[in-house]
PDB file of C-alpha atoms in Angstrom:
ATOM      1  CA  GLY A   1       8.433   9.436 -12.966  1.00  0.00           C
ATOM      2  CA  ALA A   2       9.291   7.270  -9.996  1.00  0.00           C
ATOM      3  CA  VAL A   3       9.635   9.061  -6.705  1.00  0.00           C
ATOM      4  CA  VAL A   4      10.597   6.036  -4.612  1.00  0.00           C
ATOM      5  CA  SER A   5      13.008   3.369  -5.745  1.00  0.00           C
ATOM      6  CA  GLN A   6      13.763  -0.043  -4.323  1.00  0.00           C
ATOM      7  CA  HIS A   7      16.753  -2.233  -4.882  1.00  0.00           C
ATOM      8  CA  PRO A   8      16.954  -5.020  -5.762  1.00  0.00           C
ATOM      9  CA  SER A   9      13.699  -5.544  -7.639  1.00  0.00           C
ATOM     10  CA  TRP A  10      13.973  -9.274  -7.142  1.00  0.00           C
ATOM     11  CA  VAL A  11      16.291 -11.614  -5.285  1.00  0.00           C
ATOM     12  CA  ILE A  12      16.658 -15.349  -4.928  1.00  0.00           C
ATOM     13  CA  CYS A  13      18.695 -16.624  -2.019  1.00  0.00           C
ATOM     14  CA  LYS A  14      19.443 -19.773  -0.094  1.00  0.00           C
ATOM     15  CA  SER A  15      17.811 -20.492   3.225  1.00  0.00           C
ATOM     16  CA  GLY A  16      19.824 -19.074   6.111  1.00  0.00           C
ATOM     17  CA  THR A  17      21.293 -16.125   4.247  1.00  0.00           C
ATOM     18  CA  SER A  18      20.513 -12.472   4.908  1.00  0.00           C
ATOM     19  CA  VAL A  19      19.082 -10.122   2.337  1.00  0.00           C
ATOM     20  CA  LYS A  20      19.177  -6.334   2.390  1.00  0.00           C
ATOM     21  CA  ILE A  21      16.580  -4.279   0.556  1.00  0.00           C
ATOM     22  CA  GLU A  22      17.048  -0.553  -0.005  1.00  0.00           C
ATOM     23  CA  CYS A  23      14.307   2.023  -0.306  1.00  0.00           C
ATOM     24  CA  ARG A  24      15.119   5.529  -1.526  1.00  0.00           C
ATOM     25  CA  SER A  25      13.005   8.619  -1.921  1.00  0.00           C
ATOM     26  CA  LEU A  26      14.255  10.300  -5.066  1.00  0.00           C
ATOM     27  CA  ASP A  27      13.022  13.869  -5.042  1.00  0.00           C
ATOM     28  CA  PHE A  28      11.862  14.561  -1.520  1.00  0.00           C
ATOM     29  CA  GLN A  29      12.912  14.014   2.044  1.00  0.00           C
ATOM     30  CA  ALA A  30      11.026  11.139   3.583  1.00  0.00           C
ATOM     31  CA  THR A  31      10.521  11.752   7.267  1.00  0.00           C
ATOM     32  CA  THR A  32       8.638   8.484   7.559  1.00  0.00           C
ATOM     33  CA  MET A  33       9.076   5.241   5.683  1.00  0.00           C
ATOM     34  CA  PHE A  34       6.918   2.163   5.875  1.00  0.00           C
ATOM     35  CA  TRP A  35       7.696  -1.437   5.077  1.00  0.00           C
ATOM     36  CA  TYR A  36       4.945  -3.751   3.890  1.00  0.00           C
ATOM     37  CA  ARG A  37       4.806  -7.387   2.941  1.00  0.00           C
ATOM     38  CA  GLN A  38       2.365  -8.894   0.486  1.00  0.00           C
ATOM     39  CA  PHE A  39       1.807 -12.615   0.057  1.00  0.00           C
ATOM     40  CA  PRO A  40       0.158 -13.937  -3.123  1.00  0.00           C
ATOM     41  CA  LYS A  41      -3.513 -13.013  -3.445  1.00  0.00           C
ATOM     42  CA  GLN A  42      -3.393 -11.087  -0.178  1.00  0.00           C
ATOM     43  CA  SER A  43      -3.284  -7.402   0.587  1.00  0.00           C
ATOM     44  CA  LEU A  44      -0.391  -5.398   1.903  1.00  0.00           C
ATOM     45  CA  MET A  45       0.397  -5.908   5.549  1.00  0.00           C
ATOM     46  CA  LEU A  46       2.346  -3.241   7.385  1.00  0.00           C
ATOM     47  CA  MET A  47       5.479  -4.626   8.971  1.00  0.00           C
ATOM     48  CA  ALA A  48       7.011  -1.531  10.512  1.00  0.00           C
ATOM     49  CA  THR A  49       7.143   2.232  10.497  1.00  0.00           C
ATOM     50  CA  SER A  50      10.439   4.050  10.651  1.00  0.00           C
ATOM     51  CA  ASN A  51      11.200   7.681  11.265  1.00  0.00           C
ATOM     52  CA  GLU A  52      14.547   9.078  10.280  1.00  0.00           C
ATOM     53  CA  GLY A  53      17.052   8.830  13.086  1.00  0.00           C
ATOM     54  CA  SER A  54      14.934   6.769  15.441  1.00  0.00           C
ATOM     55  CA  LYS A  55      14.145   3.116  15.989  1.00  0.00           C
ATOM     56  CA  ALA A  56      11.490   1.499  13.871  1.00  0.00           C
ATOM     57  CA  THR A  57       8.093   0.654  15.314  1.00  0.00           C
ATOM     58  CA  TYR A  58       7.147  -2.911  14.477  1.00  0.00           C
ATOM     59  CA  GLU A  59       3.653  -4.262  14.074  1.00  0.00           C
ATOM     60  CA  GLN A  60       2.452  -7.062  16.271  1.00  0.00           C
ATOM     61  CA  GLY A  61       3.773 -10.400  15.134  1.00  0.00           C
ATOM     62  CA  VAL A  62       6.738  -8.989  13.215  1.00  0.00           C
ATOM     63  CA  GLU A  63      10.067 -10.027  14.707  1.00  0.00           C
ATOM     64  CA  LYS A  64      12.318  -7.001  15.022  1.00  0.00           C
ATOM     65  CA  ASP A  65      15.438  -9.157  15.328  1.00  0.00           C
ATOM     66  CA  LYS A  66      14.621 -10.895  12.075  1.00  0.00           C
ATOM     67  CA  PHE A  67      13.594  -7.855  10.069  1.00  0.00           C
ATOM     68  CA  LEU A  68      16.170  -5.179  10.764  1.00  0.00           C
ATOM     69  CA  ILE A  69      15.214  -1.698   9.678  1.00  0.00           C
ATOM     70  CA  ASN A  70      17.567   1.227   9.413  1.00  0.00           C
ATOM     71  CA  HIS A  71      16.470   4.727   8.457  1.00  0.00           C
ATOM     72  CA  ALA A  72      19.743   6.554   8.638  1.00  0.00           C
ATOM     73  CA  SER A  73      18.932   9.450   6.331  1.00  0.00           C
ATOM     74  CA  LEU A  74      15.929  11.297   5.016  1.00  0.00           C
ATOM     75  CA  THR A  75      16.194   9.557   1.676  1.00  0.00           C
ATOM     76  CA  LEU A  76      17.188   6.001   2.554  1.00  0.00           C
ATOM     77  CA  SER A  77      15.746   3.159   4.587  1.00  0.00           C
ATOM     78  CA  THR A  78      16.927  -0.429   4.513  1.00  0.00           C
ATOM     79  CA  LEU A  79      15.225  -3.666   5.471  1.00  0.00           C
ATOM     80  CA  THR A  80      17.438  -6.650   6.184  1.00  0.00           C
ATOM     81  CA  VAL A  81      15.808 -10.051   6.324  1.00  0.00           C
ATOM     82  CA  THR A  82      18.178 -12.040   8.515  1.00  0.00           C
ATOM     83  CA  SER A  83      18.522 -15.804   8.220  1.00  0.00           C
ATOM     84  CA  ALA A  84      15.825 -15.927   5.578  1.00  0.00           C
ATOM     85  CA  HIS A  85      13.643 -19.017   5.286  1.00  0.00           C
ATOM     86  CA  PRO A  86      11.237 -20.119   2.544  1.00  0.00           C
ATOM     87  CA  GLU A  87       8.269 -18.749   4.509  1.00  0.00           C
ATOM     88  CA  ASP A  88       9.839 -15.281   4.201  1.00  0.00           C
ATOM     89  CA  SER A  89       9.385 -15.431   0.439  1.00  0.00           C
ATOM     90  CA  SER A  90       7.112 -12.533  -0.365  1.00  0.00           C
ATOM     91  CA  PHE A  91       6.753  -9.187  -2.118  1.00  0.00           C
ATOM     92  CA  TYR A  92       8.284  -6.488   0.080  1.00  0.00           C
ATOM     93  CA  ILE A  93       7.172  -2.938  -0.623  1.00  0.00           C
ATOM     94  CA  CYS A  94       8.326   0.269   0.985  1.00  0.00           C
ATOM     95  CA  SER A  95       6.569   3.578   0.988  1.00  0.00           C
ATOM     96  CA  ALA A  96       7.708   7.027   1.939  1.00  0.00           C
ATOM     97  CA  ARG A  97       5.965  10.050   3.277  1.00  0.00           C
ATOM     98  CA  GLY A  98       7.302  13.580   3.465  1.00  0.00           C
ATOM     99  CA  PHE A  99       6.613  16.971   2.007  1.00  0.00           C
ATOM    100  CA  ARG A 100       6.465  16.682  -1.759  1.00  0.00           C
ATOM    101  CA  HIS A 101       4.790  19.290  -3.887  1.00  0.00           C
ATOM    102  CA  ARG A 102       3.439  20.772  -0.653  1.00  0.00           C
ATOM    103  CA  SER A 103       1.476  17.584   0.054  1.00  0.00           C
ATOM    104  CA  TYR A 104       2.089  15.446   3.097  1.00  0.00           C
ATOM    105  CA  ASN A 105      -0.858  13.133   2.950  1.00  0.00           C
ATOM    106  CA  GLU A 106       0.178  10.724   0.272  1.00  0.00           C
ATOM    107  CA  GLN A 107       2.416   7.723   0.698  1.00  0.00           C
ATOM    108  CA  PHE A 108       4.576   7.077  -2.335  1.00  0.00           C
ATOM    109  CA  PHE A 109       5.278   3.424  -2.921  1.00  0.00           C
ATOM    110  CA  GLY A 110       8.406   1.829  -4.218  1.00  0.00           C
ATOM    111  CA  PRO A 111       8.139  -0.757  -7.011  1.00  0.00           C
ATOM    112  CA  GLY A 112       8.628  -3.610  -4.578  1.00  0.00           C
ATOM    113  CA  THR A 113      11.186  -6.366  -4.117  1.00  0.00           C
ATOM    114  CA  ARG A 114      10.244  -9.945  -4.811  1.00  0.00           C
ATOM    115  CA  LEU A 115      12.141 -12.245  -2.461  1.00  0.00           C
ATOM    116  CA  THR A 116      12.333 -15.962  -3.071  1.00  0.00           C
ATOM    117  CA  VAL A 117      14.098 -18.088  -0.490  1.00  0.00           C
ATOM    118  CA  LEU A 118      15.030 -21.567  -1.642  1.00  0.00           C
TER     119      LEU A 118
ATOM    120  CA  ARG B   1     -14.299  -8.415  12.183  1.00  0.00           C
ATOM    121  CA  LYS B   2     -11.578  -7.272   9.795  1.00  0.00           C
ATOM    122  CA  GLU B   3     -10.540  -3.644  10.028  1.00  0.00           C
ATOM    123  CA  VAL B   4     -11.190  -2.929   6.363  1.00  0.00           C
ATOM    124  CA  GLU B   5     -13.486  -5.092   4.287  1.00  0.00           C
ATOM    125  CA  GLN B   6     -14.206  -4.976   0.588  1.00  0.00           C
ATOM    126  CA  ASP B   7     -16.389  -6.748  -1.946  1.00  0.00           C
ATOM    127  CA  PRO B   8     -14.750 -10.123  -2.521  1.00  0.00           C
ATOM    128  CA  GLY B   9     -14.865  -9.955  -6.323  1.00  0.00           C
ATOM    129  CA  PRO B  10     -13.660 -10.594  -8.899  1.00  0.00           C
ATOM    130  CA  PHE B  11     -15.705  -8.275 -11.034  1.00  0.00           C
ATOM    131  CA  ASN B  12     -15.811  -9.040 -14.741  1.00  0.00           C
ATOM    132  CA  VAL B  13     -17.497  -6.292 -16.727  1.00  0.00           C
ATOM    133  CA  PRO B  14     -17.720  -5.321 -20.406  1.00  0.00           C
ATOM    134  CA  GLU B  15     -16.094  -2.154 -21.688  1.00  0.00           C
ATOM    135  CA  GLY B  16     -18.273   0.864 -21.100  1.00  0.00           C
ATOM    136  CA  ALA B  17     -19.989  -0.575 -18.048  1.00  0.00           C
ATOM    137  CA  THR B  18     -20.345   1.228 -14.748  1.00  0.00           C
ATOM    138  CA  VAL B  19     -18.942  -0.634 -11.767  1.00  0.00           C
ATOM    139  CA  ALA B  20     -19.139   0.151  -8.063  1.00  0.00           C
ATOM    140  CA  PHE B  21     -16.834  -1.015  -5.303  1.00  0.00           C
ATOM    141  CA  ASN B  22     -17.820  -1.015  -1.660  1.00  0.00           C
ATOM    142  CA  CYS B  23     -15.671  -0.819   1.423  1.00  0.00           C
ATOM    143  CA  THR B  24     -16.422  -0.740   5.131  1.00  0.00           C
ATOM    144  CA  TYR B  25     -14.054   0.069   7.985  1.00  0.00           C
ATOM    145  CA  SER B  26     -14.376  -0.771  11.653  1.00  0.00           C
ATOM    146  CA  ASN B  27     -12.528   2.065  13.404  1.00  0.00           C
ATOM    147  CA  SER B  28     -14.724   5.122  13.851  1.00  0.00           C
ATOM    148  CA  ALA B  29     -11.618   7.164  14.679  1.00  0.00           C
ATOM    149  CA  SER B  30     -10.221   6.797  11.157  1.00  0.00           C
ATOM    150  CA  GLN B  31      -9.749  10.157   9.497  1.00  0.00           C
ATOM    151  CA  SER B  32      -8.170   9.569   6.099  1.00  0.00           C
ATOM    152  CA  PHE B  33      -9.492   7.434   3.307  1.00  0.00           C
ATOM    153  CA  PHE B  34      -8.076   6.491  -0.061  1.00  0.00           C
ATOM    154  CA  TRP B  35      -8.568   4.297  -3.065  1.00  0.00           C
ATOM    155  CA  TYR B  36      -5.466   2.737  -4.601  1.00  0.00           C
ATOM    156  CA  ARG B  37      -5.133   0.528  -7.635  1.00  0.00           C
ATOM    157  CA  GLN B  38      -2.617  -2.240  -7.914  1.00  0.00           C
ATOM    158  CA  ASP B  39      -1.676  -3.896 -11.147  1.00  0.00           C
ATOM    159  CA  CYS B  40      -0.465  -7.473 -11.110  1.00  0.00           C
ATOM    160  CA  ARG B  41       2.951  -7.800  -9.477  1.00  0.00           C
ATOM    161  CA  LYS B  42       3.317  -4.019  -9.150  1.00  0.00           C
ATOM    162  CA  GLU B  43       3.165  -1.553  -6.305  1.00  0.00           C
ATOM    163  CA  PRO B  44      -0.100   0.204  -5.329  1.00  0.00           C
ATOM    164  CA  LYS B  45      -0.711   3.598  -6.875  1.00  0.00           C
ATOM    165  CA  LEU B  46      -2.948   6.250  -5.395  1.00  0.00           C
ATOM    166  CA  LEU B  47      -6.141   6.631  -7.374  1.00  0.00           C
ATOM    167  CA  MET B  48      -7.834   9.232  -5.229  1.00  0.00           C
ATOM    168  CA  SER B  49      -8.313  10.442  -1.708  1.00  0.00           C
ATOM    169  CA  VAL B  50     -11.856  10.308  -0.382  1.00  0.00           C
ATOM    170  CA  TYR B  51     -13.421  13.324   1.262  1.00  0.00           C
ATOM    171  CA  SER B  52     -16.599  13.658   3.303  1.00  0.00           C
ATOM    172  CA  SER B  53     -18.211  15.756   0.611  1.00  0.00           C
ATOM    173  CA  GLY B  54     -17.477  13.139  -2.016  1.00  0.00           C
ATOM    174  CA  ASN B  55     -15.148  13.764  -4.885  1.00  0.00           C
ATOM    175  CA  GLU B  56     -14.945  13.090  -8.571  1.00  0.00           C
ATOM    176  CA  ASP B  57     -12.013  12.738 -10.914  1.00  0.00           C
ATOM    177  CA  GLY B  58     -13.060  12.146 -14.478  1.00  0.00           C
ATOM    178  CA  ARG B  59     -14.775   8.767 -14.669  1.00  0.00           C
ATOM    179  CA  PHE B  60     -14.079   8.026 -11.011  1.00  0.00           C
ATOM    180  CA  THR B  61     -16.307   9.083  -8.121  1.00  0.00           C
ATOM    181  CA  ALA B  62     -15.619   8.370  -4.476  1.00  0.00           C
ATOM    182  CA  GLN B  63     -18.098   8.697  -1.633  1.00  0.00           C
ATOM    183  CA  LEU B  64     -17.655   8.523   2.109  1.00  0.00           C
ATOM    184  CA  ASN B  65     -20.342   7.916   4.709  1.00  0.00           C
ATOM    185  CA  ARG B  66     -18.795   8.338   8.147  1.00  0.00           C
ATOM    186  CA  ALA B  67     -21.982   7.405  10.007  1.00  0.00           C
ATOM    187  CA  SER B  68     -22.082   4.035   8.251  1.00  0.00           C
ATOM    188  CA  GLN B  69     -18.277   3.771   8.045  1.00  0.00           C
ATOM    189  CA  TYR B  70     -18.630   3.063   4.378  1.00  0.00           C
ATOM    190  CA  ILE B  71     -16.644   4.127   1.337  1.00  0.00           C
ATOM    191  CA  SER B  72     -17.468   3.583  -2.296  1.00  0.00           C
ATOM    192  CA  LEU B  73     -15.775   3.961  -5.652  1.00  0.00           C
ATOM    193  CA  LEU B  74     -17.730   4.266  -8.872  1.00  0.00           C
ATOM    194  CA  ILE B  75     -16.103   3.836 -12.256  1.00  0.00           C
ATOM    195  CA  ARG B  76     -18.107   4.971 -15.253  1.00  0.00           C
ATOM    196  CA  ASP B  77     -17.505   4.004 -18.870  1.00  0.00           C
ATOM    197  CA  SER B  78     -14.928   1.427 -17.850  1.00  0.00           C
ATOM    198  CA  LYS B  79     -11.882   0.909 -20.065  1.00  0.00           C
ATOM    199  CA  LEU B  80      -9.697  -2.122 -20.586  1.00  0.00           C
ATOM    200  CA  SER B  81      -6.934  -0.233 -18.795  1.00  0.00           C
ATOM    201  CA  ASP B  82      -9.062  -0.072 -15.643  1.00  0.00           C
ATOM    202  CA  SER B  83      -8.431  -3.783 -15.097  1.00  0.00           C
ATOM    203  CA  ALA B  84      -6.587  -4.000 -11.772  1.00  0.00           C
ATOM    204  CA  THR B  85      -7.138  -4.669  -8.107  1.00  0.00           C
ATOM    205  CA  TYR B  86      -8.708  -1.770  -6.239  1.00  0.00           C
ATOM    206  CA  LEU B  87      -7.603  -1.308  -2.657  1.00  0.00           C
ATOM    207  CA  CYS B  88      -9.564   0.581  -0.034  1.00  0.00           C
ATOM    208  CA  VAL B  89      -7.127   2.205   2.392  1.00  0.00           C
ATOM    209  CA  VAL B  90      -7.973   3.764   5.735  1.00  0.00           C
ATOM    210  CA  ASN B  91      -5.769   5.355   8.353  1.00  0.00           C
ATOM    211  CA  ASP B  92      -5.800   3.444  11.599  1.00  0.00           C
ATOM    212  CA  GLY B  93      -7.162   6.257  13.719  1.00  0.00           C
ATOM    213  CA  THR B  94      -4.403   6.191  16.302  1.00  0.00           C
ATOM    214  CA  SER B  95      -1.645   7.515  14.120  1.00  0.00           C
ATOM    215  CA  TYR B  96      -1.642  10.019  11.326  1.00  0.00           C
ATOM    216  CA  ASP B  97       0.858   7.934   9.510  1.00  0.00           C
ATOM    217  CA  LYS B  98      -0.396   4.379   9.660  1.00  0.00           C
ATOM    218  CA  VAL B  99      -2.837   3.114   7.110  1.00  0.00           C
ATOM    219  CA  ILE B 100      -4.588  -0.200   6.752  1.00  0.00           C
ATOM    220  CA  PHE B 101      -5.157  -1.814   3.389  1.00  0.00           C
ATOM    221  CA  GLY B 102      -8.300  -3.674   2.538  1.00  0.00           C
ATOM    222  CA  PRO B 103      -7.992  -7.044   0.821  1.00  0.00           C
ATOM    223  CA  GLY B 104      -8.766  -5.505  -2.565  1.00  0.00           C
ATOM    224  CA  THR B 105     -11.345  -6.195  -5.234  1.00  0.00           C
ATOM    225  CA  SER B 106     -10.184  -7.431  -8.604  1.00  0.00           C
ATOM    226  CA  LEU B 107     -11.670  -5.882 -11.735  1.00  0.00           C
ATOM    227  CA  SER B 108     -11.391  -7.280 -15.239  1.00  0.00           C
ATOM    228  CA  VAL B 109     -12.803  -5.187 -18.044  1.00  0.00           C
ATOM    229  CA  ILE B 110     -13.586  -7.370 -21.021  1.00  0.00           C
ATOM    230  CA  PRO B 111     -13.635  -6.202 -24.660  1.00  0.00           C
TER     231      PRO B 111
END
């Protein structure tokens, strides 16, 4: 069964609005969560890494004021796309890493959120 | 040079065929290596980790050559359900946590 959930699974919004995406680890405590973005026919690109209780580390070229990440608990991280524009339309995927079944190496991916900005 | 490169694909093979995917990585400090599969419009799912000694899981065999910075995935007796995009994933060498995804190679297994 799923170990990481994302909500919503898809969202359509008007340009200029903000969208919040939630990522939850369901049966383990995720000390680290990652946010990726995937454009059509491209691979996943890491946007940021967040550790519970500390500020996220953003990859080069990712605007931290536009993509707000909060990792307030060991089971929840949120990504808020502020003032979304059509070029932000993409597939946003989170992943979580923590001790699960005594394994720390694997990242467990959420099902993704498809964002369309009109 | 891209950090992780893969065969451009797509690969179209008949059922039962053996297919091999190749991947190269640029950072010699990388320590962890994985193959993921991603179905259309879905999240990636771990297929297998790749170890220096090579590892096999059923019809899937992964090999790692650190000297050449090369990783391979072999699928034997391919099934229709193997149709997906196969992603080579490598940790970035500076952080235990961060991984870099290759662009993926698409596989279609044809009846």
